PDB file of C-alpha atoms in Angstrom:
ATOM      1  CA  MET A  19       1.696 -30.548  24.189  1.00 50.00           C
ATOM      2  CA  LYS A  20       2.174 -31.876  27.722  1.00 59.00           C
ATOM      3  CA  ASN A  21       1.006 -35.127  29.302  1.00 75.00           C
ATOM      4  CA  ILE A  22      -0.312 -36.807  26.199  1.00 79.00           C
ATOM      5  CA  THR A  23      -0.624 -40.129  28.041  1.00 78.00           C
ATOM      6  CA  LYS A  24      -3.447 -38.687  30.171  1.00 86.00           C
ATOM      7  CA  LEU A  25      -5.582 -37.943  27.117  1.00 92.00           C
ATOM      8  CA  PRO A  26      -8.285 -40.545  26.382  1.00 92.00           C
ATOM      9  CA  LEU A  27      -8.592 -42.649  23.251  1.00 94.00           C
ATOM     10  CA  ARG A  28     -11.368 -41.730  20.822  1.00 94.00           C
ATOM     11  CA  ILE A  29     -13.849 -44.597  20.433  1.00 96.00           C
ATOM     12  CA  GLY A  30     -14.475 -45.464  16.814  1.00 97.00           C
ATOM     13  CA  VAL A  31     -15.077 -48.048  14.138  1.00 98.00           C
ATOM     14  CA  GLY A  32     -13.188 -49.275  11.087  1.00 98.00           C
ATOM     15  CA  ILE A  33     -14.390 -51.065   7.990  1.00 98.00           C
ATOM     16  CA  ILE A  34     -12.573 -53.620   5.871  1.00 98.00           C
ATOM     17  CA  LEU A  35     -14.567 -53.489   2.648  1.00 98.00           C
ATOM     18  CA  LEU A  36     -13.916 -56.433   0.332  1.00 98.00           C
ATOM     19  CA  ASN A  37     -14.899 -56.621  -3.319  1.00 97.00           C
ATOM     20  CA  ASN A  38     -15.828 -59.813  -5.174  1.00 95.00           C
ATOM     21  CA  GLU A  39     -12.097 -60.580  -5.651  1.00 96.00           C
ATOM     22  CA  ASN A  40     -11.526 -60.157  -1.883  1.00 96.00           C
ATOM     23  CA  LYS A  41      -9.463 -57.045  -2.483  1.00 97.00           C
ATOM     24  CA  VAL A  42      -9.676 -54.289   0.128  1.00 98.00           C
ATOM     25  CA  PHE A  43     -10.928 -50.738  -0.429  1.00 98.00           C
ATOM     26  CA  VAL A  44      -8.421 -48.054   0.580  1.00 98.00           C
ATOM     27  CA  GLY A  45      -8.585 -44.294   0.193  1.00 97.00           C
ATOM     28  CA  LYS A  46      -5.824 -41.692   0.026  1.00 95.00           C
ATOM     29  CA  ARG A  47      -6.544 -39.100   2.726  1.00 88.00           C
ATOM     30  CA  ILE A  48      -6.976 -35.470   1.738  1.00 87.00           C
ATOM     31  CA  ASP A  49      -5.419 -34.188   4.956  1.00 79.00           C
ATOM     32  CA  TYR A  50      -2.282 -36.342   4.978  1.00 71.00           C
ATOM     33  CA  GLN A  51      -0.553 -35.956   1.632  1.00 65.00           C
ATOM     34  CA  LYS A  52       3.083 -35.881   2.799  1.00 67.00           C
ATOM     35  CA  GLU A  53       3.435 -39.616   2.399  1.00 72.00           C
ATOM     36  CA  ASN A  54       1.841 -42.008  -0.047  1.00 81.00           C
ATOM     37  CA  CYS A  55      -0.467 -43.436   2.634  1.00 88.00           C
ATOM     38  CA  TRP A  56      -3.840 -45.058   2.219  1.00 95.00           C
ATOM     39  CA  GLN A  57      -6.412 -46.125   4.782  1.00 95.00           C
ATOM     40  CA  MET A  58      -9.643 -48.003   5.111  1.00 98.00           C
ATOM     41  CA  PRO A  59     -12.850 -46.171   6.049  1.00 98.00           C
ATOM     42  CA  GLN A  60     -13.109 -45.380   9.750  1.00 96.00           C
ATOM     43  CA  GLY A  61     -14.613 -42.864  12.130  1.00 95.00           C
ATOM     44  CA  GLY A  62     -16.227 -42.065  15.419  1.00 95.00           C
ATOM     45  CA  ILE A  63     -19.380 -43.416  17.004  1.00 96.00           C
ATOM     46  CA  ASP A  64     -22.267 -40.986  17.467  1.00 93.00           C
ATOM     47  CA  GLU A  65     -24.315 -40.846  20.655  1.00 91.00           C
ATOM     48  CA  ASN A  66     -27.012 -43.573  20.803  1.00 92.00           C
ATOM     49  CA  GLU A  67     -25.407 -45.419  17.880  1.00 96.00           C
ATOM     50  CA  ASN A  68     -24.333 -49.058  18.041  1.00 97.00           C
ATOM     51  CA  HIS A  69     -21.026 -50.148  16.529  1.00 97.00           C
ATOM     52  CA  LEU A  70     -22.472 -51.674  13.363  1.00 98.00           C
ATOM     53  CA  GLN A  71     -24.689 -48.636  12.706  1.00 98.00           C
ATOM     54  CA  ALA A  72     -21.635 -46.409  13.115  1.00 98.00           C
ATOM     55  CA  ALA A  73     -19.609 -48.555  10.709  1.00 98.00           C
ATOM     56  CA  LYS A  74     -22.319 -48.457   8.028  1.00 98.00           C
ATOM     57  CA  ARG A  75     -22.797 -44.698   8.482  1.00 97.00           C
ATOM     58  CA  GLU A  76     -19.059 -43.987   8.289  1.00 97.00           C
ATOM     59  CA  LEU A  77     -18.726 -46.188   5.205  1.00 98.00           C
ATOM     60  CA  GLU A  78     -21.532 -44.308   3.462  1.00 97.00           C
ATOM     61  CA  GLU A  79     -20.249 -40.878   4.558  1.00 97.00           C
ATOM     62  CA  GLU A  80     -16.754 -41.562   3.233  1.00 97.00           C
ATOM     63  CA  THR A  81     -17.471 -43.701   0.136  1.00 98.00           C
ATOM     64  CA  SER A  82     -21.236 -43.441  -0.603  1.00 98.00           C
ATOM     65  CA  VAL A  83     -21.346 -47.261  -0.378  1.00 98.00           C
ATOM     66  CA  LYS A  84     -24.547 -48.800   1.002  1.00 97.00           C
ATOM     67  CA  THR A  85     -24.673 -52.191  -0.716  1.00 97.00           C
ATOM     68  CA  VAL A  86     -22.809 -54.370   1.789  1.00 98.00           C
ATOM     69  CA  LYS A  87     -23.151 -57.608   3.682  1.00 97.00           C
ATOM     70  CA  LEU A  88     -21.570 -58.059   7.103  1.00 98.00           C
ATOM     71  CA  ILE A  89     -19.025 -60.882   7.135  1.00 96.00           C
ATOM     72  CA  LYS A  90     -17.619 -60.487  10.622  1.00 96.00           C
ATOM     73  CA  GLU A  91     -17.284 -58.158  13.585  1.00 97.00           C
ATOM     74  CA  LEU A  92     -13.812 -58.539  15.054  1.00 97.00           C
ATOM     75  CA  GLU A  93     -13.870 -59.583  18.681  1.00 95.00           C
ATOM     76  CA  LYS A  94     -11.003 -57.479  19.991  1.00 95.00           C
ATOM     77  CA  TRP A  95     -10.746 -53.708  19.986  1.00 97.00           C
ATOM     78  CA  LEU A  96      -7.657 -52.357  18.231  1.00 97.00           C
ATOM     79  CA  THR A  97      -5.866 -49.203  19.382  1.00 96.00           C
ATOM     80  CA  TYR A  98      -3.287 -46.794  18.111  1.00 94.00           C
ATOM     81  CA  ASP A  99      -1.654 -43.648  19.441  1.00 92.00           C
ATOM     82  CA  LEU A 100      -1.052 -40.626  17.271  1.00 90.00           C
ATOM     83  CA  PRO A 101       2.495 -39.365  16.883  1.00 86.00           C
ATOM     84  CA  GLU A 102       3.155 -36.502  19.294  1.00 86.00           C
ATOM     85  CA  ASN A 103       3.264 -33.906  16.485  1.00 82.00           C
ATOM     86  CA  LEU A 104      -0.331 -34.753  15.448  1.00 84.00           C
ATOM     87  CA  VAL A 105      -1.989 -34.898  18.882  1.00 83.00           C
ATOM     88  CA  GLY A 106      -2.732 -31.180  19.020  1.00 78.00           C
ATOM     89  CA  LYS A 107      -3.845 -31.043  15.373  1.00 79.00           C
ATOM     90  CA  ILE A 108      -6.312 -33.936  15.145  1.00 81.00           C
ATOM     91  CA  TRP A 109      -9.622 -33.967  17.062  1.00 84.00           C
ATOM     92  CA  ASN A 110      -8.792 -30.557  18.580  1.00 82.00           C
ATOM     93  CA  GLY A 111      -6.222 -32.163  20.870  1.00 82.00           C
ATOM     94  CA  LYS A 112      -8.888 -34.033  22.889  1.00 90.00           C
ATOM     95  CA  TYR A 113      -7.560 -37.546  22.192  1.00 92.00           C
ATOM     96  CA  ARG A 114      -4.169 -39.245  21.987  1.00 92.00           C
ATOM     97  CA  GLY A 115      -5.357 -41.893  19.506  1.00 93.00           C
ATOM     98  CA  GLN A 116      -8.202 -44.278  18.823  1.00 95.00           C
ATOM     99  CA  LYS A 117      -9.737 -47.468  20.141  1.00 97.00           C
ATOM    100  CA  GLN A 118     -11.584 -49.102  17.251  1.00 98.00           C
ATOM    101  CA  LYS A 119     -14.101 -51.865  16.676  1.00 98.00           C
ATOM    102  CA  TRP A 120     -13.476 -53.312  13.206  1.00 98.00           C
ATOM    103  CA  PHE A 121     -15.931 -54.907  10.780  1.00 98.00           C
ATOM    104  CA  ILE A 122     -15.318 -56.977   7.669  1.00 98.00           C
ATOM    105  CA  MET A 123     -17.949 -56.318   4.991  1.00 98.00           C
ATOM    106  CA  LYS A 124     -18.481 -57.602   1.480  1.00 98.00           C
ATOM    107  CA  PHE A 125     -19.269 -54.955  -1.144  1.00 98.00           C
ATOM    108  CA  GLU A 126     -22.213 -56.248  -3.157  1.00 97.00           C
ATOM    109  CA  GLY A 127     -22.580 -53.296  -5.509  1.00 96.00           C
ATOM    110  CA  ASN A 128     -20.446 -52.234  -8.440  1.00 95.00           C
ATOM    111  CA  ASN A 129     -17.679 -49.650  -8.541  1.00 97.00           C
ATOM    112  CA  ALA A 130     -20.052 -46.993  -9.925  1.00 97.00           C
ATOM    113  CA  GLU A 131     -21.642 -46.867  -6.439  1.00 98.00           C
ATOM    114  CA  ILE A 132     -18.357 -45.658  -4.937  1.00 98.00           C
ATOM    115  CA  ASN A 133     -18.185 -41.878  -4.758  1.00 97.00           C
ATOM    116  CA  ILE A 134     -15.548 -40.220  -2.578  1.00 97.00           C
ATOM    117  CA  LYS A 135     -16.701 -36.703  -3.522  1.00 96.00           C
ATOM    118  CA  THR A 136     -19.052 -36.588  -0.543  1.00 93.00           C
ATOM    119  CA  LYS A 137     -20.403 -33.673   1.562  1.00 91.00           C
ATOM    120  CA  LYS A 138     -17.238 -33.758   3.683  1.00 90.00           C
ATOM    121  CA  PRO A 139     -14.693 -35.573   1.515  1.00 94.00           C
ATOM    122  CA  GLU A 140     -11.889 -37.398   3.301  1.00 92.00           C
ATOM    123  CA  PHE A 141     -10.236 -39.102   0.336  1.00 95.00           C
ATOM    124  CA  LEU A 142      -8.480 -37.764  -2.790  1.00 94.00           C
ATOM    125  CA  ASP A 143      -8.439 -41.121  -4.526  1.00 95.00           C
ATOM    126  CA  TRP A 144      -9.335 -44.766  -3.895  1.00 97.00           C
ATOM    127  CA  LYS A 145      -8.352 -48.223  -5.101  1.00 98.00           C
ATOM    128  CA  TRP A 146      -8.705 -51.940  -4.393  1.00 98.00           C
ATOM    129  CA  ILE A 147      -5.592 -53.696  -3.075  1.00 97.00           C
ATOM    130  CA  LYS A 148      -4.675 -57.225  -2.042  1.00 96.00           C
ATOM    131  CA  PHE A 149      -5.024 -57.512   1.728  1.00 94.00           C
ATOM    132  CA  ASN A 150      -1.377 -58.549   2.088  1.00 94.00           C
ATOM    133  CA  GLU A 151      -0.483 -55.003   0.985  1.00 96.00           C
ATOM    134  CA  LEU A 152      -2.345 -53.337   3.871  1.00 95.00           C
ATOM    135  CA  PRO A 153       0.665 -52.799   6.182  1.00 95.00           C
ATOM    136  CA  LYS A 154       2.716 -51.469   3.247  1.00 94.00           C
ATOM    137  CA  VAL A 155       0.272 -48.656   2.372  1.00 94.00           C
ATOM    138  CA  ALA A 156      -0.641 -47.580   5.927  1.00 93.00           C
ATOM    139  CA  VAL A 157       0.613 -44.453   7.649  1.00 91.00           C
ATOM    140  CA  SER A 158       3.388 -45.427  10.076  1.00 89.00           C
ATOM    141  CA  PHE A 159       1.313 -45.137  13.268  1.00 92.00           C
ATOM    142  CA  LYS A 160      -1.359 -47.515  11.893  1.00 94.00           C
ATOM    143  CA  VAL A 161       0.929 -50.249  10.535  1.00 95.00           C
ATOM    144  CA  ASN A 162       0.466 -52.458  13.629  1.00 95.00           C
ATOM    145  CA  ILE A 163      -3.329 -52.318  13.316  1.00 96.00           C
ATOM    146  CA  TYR A 164      -3.208 -53.012   9.596  1.00 97.00           C
ATOM    147  CA  GLU A 165      -0.899 -55.990  10.217  1.00 97.00           C
ATOM    148  CA  LYS A 166      -3.426 -57.416  12.729  1.00 96.00           C
ATOM    149  CA  LEU A 167      -6.243 -56.865  10.240  1.00 97.00           C
ATOM    150  CA  ARG A 168      -4.216 -58.560   7.490  1.00 95.00           C
ATOM    151  CA  LYS A 169      -3.750 -61.606   9.743  1.00 95.00           C
ATOM    152  CA  GLU A 170      -7.483 -61.624  10.499  1.00 95.00           C
ATOM    153  CA  LEU A 171      -8.241 -61.698   6.772  1.00 95.00           C
ATOM    154  CA  ILE A 172      -5.738 -64.528   6.237  1.00 93.00           C
ATOM    155  CA  SER A 173      -7.522 -66.540   8.949  1.00 92.00           C
ATOM    156  CA  LEU A 174     -10.779 -66.304   6.969  1.00 90.00           C
ATOM    157  CA  ASN A 175      -9.233 -68.210   4.036  1.00 83.00           C
ATOM    158  CA  LEU A 176     -10.670 -65.812   1.474  1.00 74.00           C
ATOM    159  CA  ASN A 177      -8.380 -66.743  -1.422  1.00 57.00           C
TER     160      ASN A 177
END
């Protein structure tokens, strides 16, 4: 693939979903099984959809979770570039990476509400982890974002 740098970033959202112990929801992606990598729910923004609506929709589409309370919308957008070998495979080669608006939400339901066997499943498995573990479980090209998100969670003094 030539001239990757000229491709735009896909605009999307990400969700840090915290349980009542302030652990973070992560899912193991179906389409990236080579490594033991986990990620938080995320996805694109539909036309005529605001960022928060997109975040709630993506969360429900990927986890079936609806029972949430917004804690915070992060001020800054976070970006990542895909590795060159994935650019042509993901999003039909239209984007070089993503620019994301992140939200921190508190899960107010119980674990029985979580169902990753959705219409278009993205996760094989899911678990709750301590937020300090986020950079350790992320795929290599998202480690920087997950480190920034970890620092954001530390600043909230959730422990």
